[in-house]
């Protein structure tokens, strides 16, 4: 193995070892109760809350998806998507976080499905059961895509066996999640967000230098027709100017709606130690998200100029373009030991983006099985120790299923990420908003809305969108609207919520 590769591998090994040690520390510190394991005892500070939420949100999409799309097609789609995501991030922290923290603490909810049942007075826990099923349906393949990213990264860089790399990565994620629970996941997410930030900055500075300067980068991008135009874009297949009209813009902005229904992000709101500290978390999260996404997009544009300079290959397909940051890291590693170490940090950042999402998804899915299905819906009486054992076993089982789904290195499991985002946003988003802000919403409306939103994602994706034209919009938007309409209609057509339910709503709304 070359010395540069040894440096990179050593840096990544140190990083992975650090993640396991965090899990060991918080495992010894204590995650003995459900509240500790799932919400960290509601003791999270504003910095950890903010960065954990955003690191678990962004996944490898930040370091691979956004740069790849910008490299290939220019600014339009990626820019409007980022605007939607930035807006969704800010609004989620502004209008959902405070009231959800207050409400969940008042009714004793420690998971999102549990919140739905307790908020609507669903004593038979139908809502928590359906919500748990939704989480499993969309999170297992989502987690599989993360494990696949780990296997692909090591396989493409070092020729390491894909399956071996994927299994080792999965063991690390399972290890610190099982040992330390929410506290371990949140603090590793904080560390991982730092690695992601370093990766973004280092690649930008190195890439500009290799491209021949900022002016050269802008000139090369401007030379491609429509590349920098927010209403056009570049068609790589024809080499001509493309078109990105109003309907496409609305469709991509709709990505922001997904935030209202992301269980692993909503859990962070529920876990902060003091409600008033959410203001600080909102500012930290929004600033980090906006800056990191802008840099990620810029990396794609810089990467194209480095290709023009003939220092990395031209990347002509979506799959190839998503490796632009890996290509730049490999180039960096050829320029001395220090830059090889930095390249290792950058590649650790890609792992961090993947792992910070996978661990949160595992923990959320585990809580759905052990807390919401086993204890909530099925009514199984478990001791605290048995409940924790069930949660940890569930993490392992779900991870094994995810590894199985990602076993084929040529599988298209990555395509499920945007689909899963739509699924959570459409099934949970409207229910969260109406639960927090509409007193008349009842359990029947919430149940009907959740089911209709989730089903419409499948219907639109596989039956309507293939028609093309105006019907080809992102499935999240129509499914979100359907959920809202059904929830309101069914709530109004069925009896009003019980007085005990509305009294708590008024109590929560009355607090400032």
Coordinates of N, CA and C in Angstrom, one line a residue, residues 38-115:
X38 N -33.5 6.8 24.8 CA -34.1 7.4 23.7 C -34.0 8.9 23.6
X39 N -33.9 9.6 24.8 CA -33.9 11.0 24.7 C -32.8 11.6 25.6
X40 N -31.9 10.8 26.1 CA -30.7 11.3 26.9 C -31.2 12.0 28.1
X41 N -32.4 11.5 28.7 CA -32.9 12.1 29.9 C -33.3 13.6 29.7
X42 N -33.6 14.0 28.5 CA -33.9 15.4 28.2 C -32.9 16.4 28.8
X43 N -31.6 16.1 28.6 CA -30.5 16.9 29.2 C -29.6 17.5 28.1
X44 N -30.0 17.5 26.9 CA -29.1 17.9 25.8 C -29.0 19.4 25.8
X45 N -27.7 19.9 25.6 CA -27.5 21.3 25.5 C -27.8 21.8 24.1
X46 N -27.8 23.2 23.9 CA -28.2 23.7 22.6 C -27.3 23.4 21.5
X47 N -25.9 23.4 21.7 CA -25.0 23.1 20.7 C -25.1 21.7 20.2
X48 N -25.1 20.7 21.1 CA -25.3 19.3 20.8 C -26.6 19.0 20.1
X49 N -27.7 19.7 20.6 CA -29.0 19.5 20.0 C -29.0 19.9 18.6
X50 N -28.4 21.1 18.3 CA -28.4 21.7 17.0 C -27.6 20.9 16.0
X51 N -26.4 20.6 16.4 CA -25.5 19.9 15.5 C -25.8 18.4 15.3
X52 N -26.4 17.8 16.4 CA -26.8 16.4 16.2 C -28.0 16.3 15.2
X53 N -28.9 17.3 15.4 CA -30.1 17.3 14.5 C -29.6 17.5 13.0
X54 N -28.7 18.4 12.8 CA -28.4 18.7 11.4 C -27.4 17.6 10.8
X55 N -26.5 17.1 11.6 CA -25.6 16.0 11.1 C -26.4 14.8 10.8
X56 N -27.4 14.4 11.6 CA -28.2 13.3 11.3 C -29.2 13.5 10.1
X57 N -29.4 14.8 9.9 CA -30.3 15.2 8.7 C -29.6 15.0 7.4
X58 N -28.4 15.6 7.3 CA -27.7 15.8 6.0 C -27.2 14.5 5.4
X59 N -26.8 13.5 6.1 CA -26.3 12.3 5.6 C -25.2 12.5 4.5
X60 N -25.0 11.5 3.7 CA -24.0 11.6 2.6 C -24.5 12.4 1.5
X61 N -25.7 12.8 1.6 CA -26.3 13.7 0.5 C -25.5 15.0 0.5
X62 N -25.0 15.5 1.7 CA -24.3 16.8 1.8 C -23.0 16.7 1.1
X63 N -22.2 15.6 1.3 CA -20.9 15.6 0.8 C -20.8 14.8 -0.6
X64 N -21.8 14.2 -1.0 CA -21.8 13.5 -2.3 C -22.9 13.9 -3.2
X65 N -24.1 13.9 -2.7 CA -25.3 14.3 -3.6 C -25.3 15.7 -4.1
X66 N -25.1 16.7 -3.2 CA -25.1 18.1 -3.7 C -24.0 18.4 -4.6
X67 N -22.7 18.1 -4.2 CA -21.6 18.4 -5.1 C -21.8 17.7 -6.5
X68 N -22.2 16.4 -6.4 CA -22.4 15.7 -7.7 C -23.4 16.3 -8.6
X69 N -24.5 16.7 -8.1 CA -25.6 17.3 -8.9 C -25.1 18.7 -9.4
X70 N -24.4 19.5 -8.6 CA -23.9 20.8 -9.1 C -22.8 20.5 -10.2
X71 N -21.9 19.5 -10.0 CA -20.9 19.3 -11.0 C -21.5 18.9 -12.3
X72 N -22.5 18.2 -12.3 CA -23.1 17.6 -13.6 C -24.0 18.6 -14.3
X73 N -24.9 19.3 -13.5 CA -25.9 20.1 -14.2 C -25.9 21.6 -13.8
X74 N -25.0 22.0 -13.0 CA -25.0 23.4 -12.6 C -25.9 23.8 -11.5
X75 N -26.3 25.0 -11.4 CA -27.0 25.5 -10.2 C -28.5 25.3 -10.0
X76 N -29.3 25.3 -11.0 CA -30.7 25.4 -10.8 C -31.3 24.4 -9.8
X77 N -31.3 23.1 -10.1 CA -32.0 22.1 -9.3 C -31.4 22.1 -7.9
X78 N -30.0 22.1 -7.8 CA -29.4 22.0 -6.5 C -29.6 23.2 -5.7
X79 N -29.6 24.4 -6.3 CA -29.8 25.6 -5.6 C -31.3 25.7 -5.0
X80 N -32.3 25.4 -5.8 CA -33.6 25.5 -5.3 C -33.9 24.4 -4.2
X81 N -33.3 23.3 -4.4 CA -33.4 22.3 -3.4 C -32.8 22.8 -2.0
X82 N -31.6 23.4 -2.1 CA -31.0 23.9 -0.9 C -31.8 25.0 -0.3
X83 N -32.4 25.9 -1.1 CA -33.3 26.9 -0.5 C -34.5 26.3 0.2
X84 N -35.1 25.2 -0.4 CA -36.2 24.6 0.3 C -35.7 23.9 1.6
X85 N -34.5 23.3 1.6 CA -34.0 22.6 2.8 C -33.7 23.6 3.9
X86 N -33.1 24.7 3.5 CA -32.7 25.8 4.4 C -34.0 26.4 5.1
X87 N -35.0 26.7 4.2 CA -36.2 27.2 4.7 C -37.0 26.2 5.7
X88 N -37.0 25.0 5.3 CA -37.6 23.9 6.1 C -36.9 23.8 7.4
X89 N -35.6 23.8 7.4 CA -34.8 23.8 8.7 C -35.2 24.9 9.6
X90 N -35.2 26.1 9.1 CA -35.5 27.3 10.0 C -36.9 27.2 10.5
X91 N -37.9 26.9 9.7 CA -39.3 26.9 10.1 C -39.5 25.8 11.1
X92 N -38.9 24.6 10.9 CA -39.0 23.5 11.8 C -38.6 23.9 13.2
X93 N -37.4 24.5 13.3 CA -36.9 25.0 14.6 C -37.7 26.1 15.2
X94 N -38.3 27.0 14.3 CA -39.0 28.1 14.8 C -40.4 27.8 15.3
X95 N -41.2 27.0 14.5 CA -42.6 26.8 14.9 C -42.9 25.4 15.5
X96 N -42.0 24.4 15.3 CA -42.3 23.1 15.8 C -41.5 22.8 17.1
X97 N -40.2 23.1 17.2 CA -39.3 22.7 18.2 C -39.8 23.0 19.6
X98 N -40.1 24.3 19.9 CA -40.5 24.7 21.2 C -41.8 24.0 21.7
X99 N -42.8 24.0 20.9 CA -44.1 23.5 21.3 C -44.0 21.9 21.5
X100 N -43.2 21.3 20.6 CA -43.1 19.8 20.7 C -42.3 19.5 21.9
X101 N -41.3 20.2 22.3 CA -40.6 20.0 23.5 C -41.5 20.1 24.7
X102 N -42.3 21.1 24.8 CA -43.2 21.4 25.9 C -44.3 20.3 25.9
X103 N -44.8 20.0 24.8 CA -46.0 19.1 24.8 C -45.5 17.7 25.1
X104 N -44.4 17.2 24.6 CA -43.9 15.9 24.8 C -43.5 15.7 26.3
X105 N -42.9 16.7 26.9 CA -42.6 16.6 28.3 C -43.9 16.6 29.2
X106 N -44.9 17.3 28.8 CA -46.1 17.4 29.6 C -46.9 16.1 29.6
X107 N -46.9 15.4 28.4 CA -47.6 14.1 28.4 C -46.8 12.9 28.5
X108 N -45.5 13.1 28.7 CA -44.5 12.0 29.0 C -44.2 11.1 27.8
X109 N -44.2 11.7 26.6 CA -43.9 11.0 25.3 C -42.4 11.0 25.1
X110 N -41.8 9.8 24.8 CA -40.4 9.7 24.6 C -40.0 9.3 23.2
X111 N -41.1 9.0 22.3 CA -40.8 8.7 20.9 C -41.9 9.5 20.1
X112 N -41.7 9.6 18.8 CA -42.7 10.3 18.0 C -44.0 9.6 17.9
X113 N -44.0 8.3 17.7 CA -45.3 7.5 17.7 C -46.0 7.6 19.0
X114 N -45.2 7.6 20.1 CA -45.8 7.7 21.5 C -46.4 9.1 21.6
X115 N -45.8 10.1 21.1 CA -46.4 11.5 21.1 C -47.7 11.5 20.4

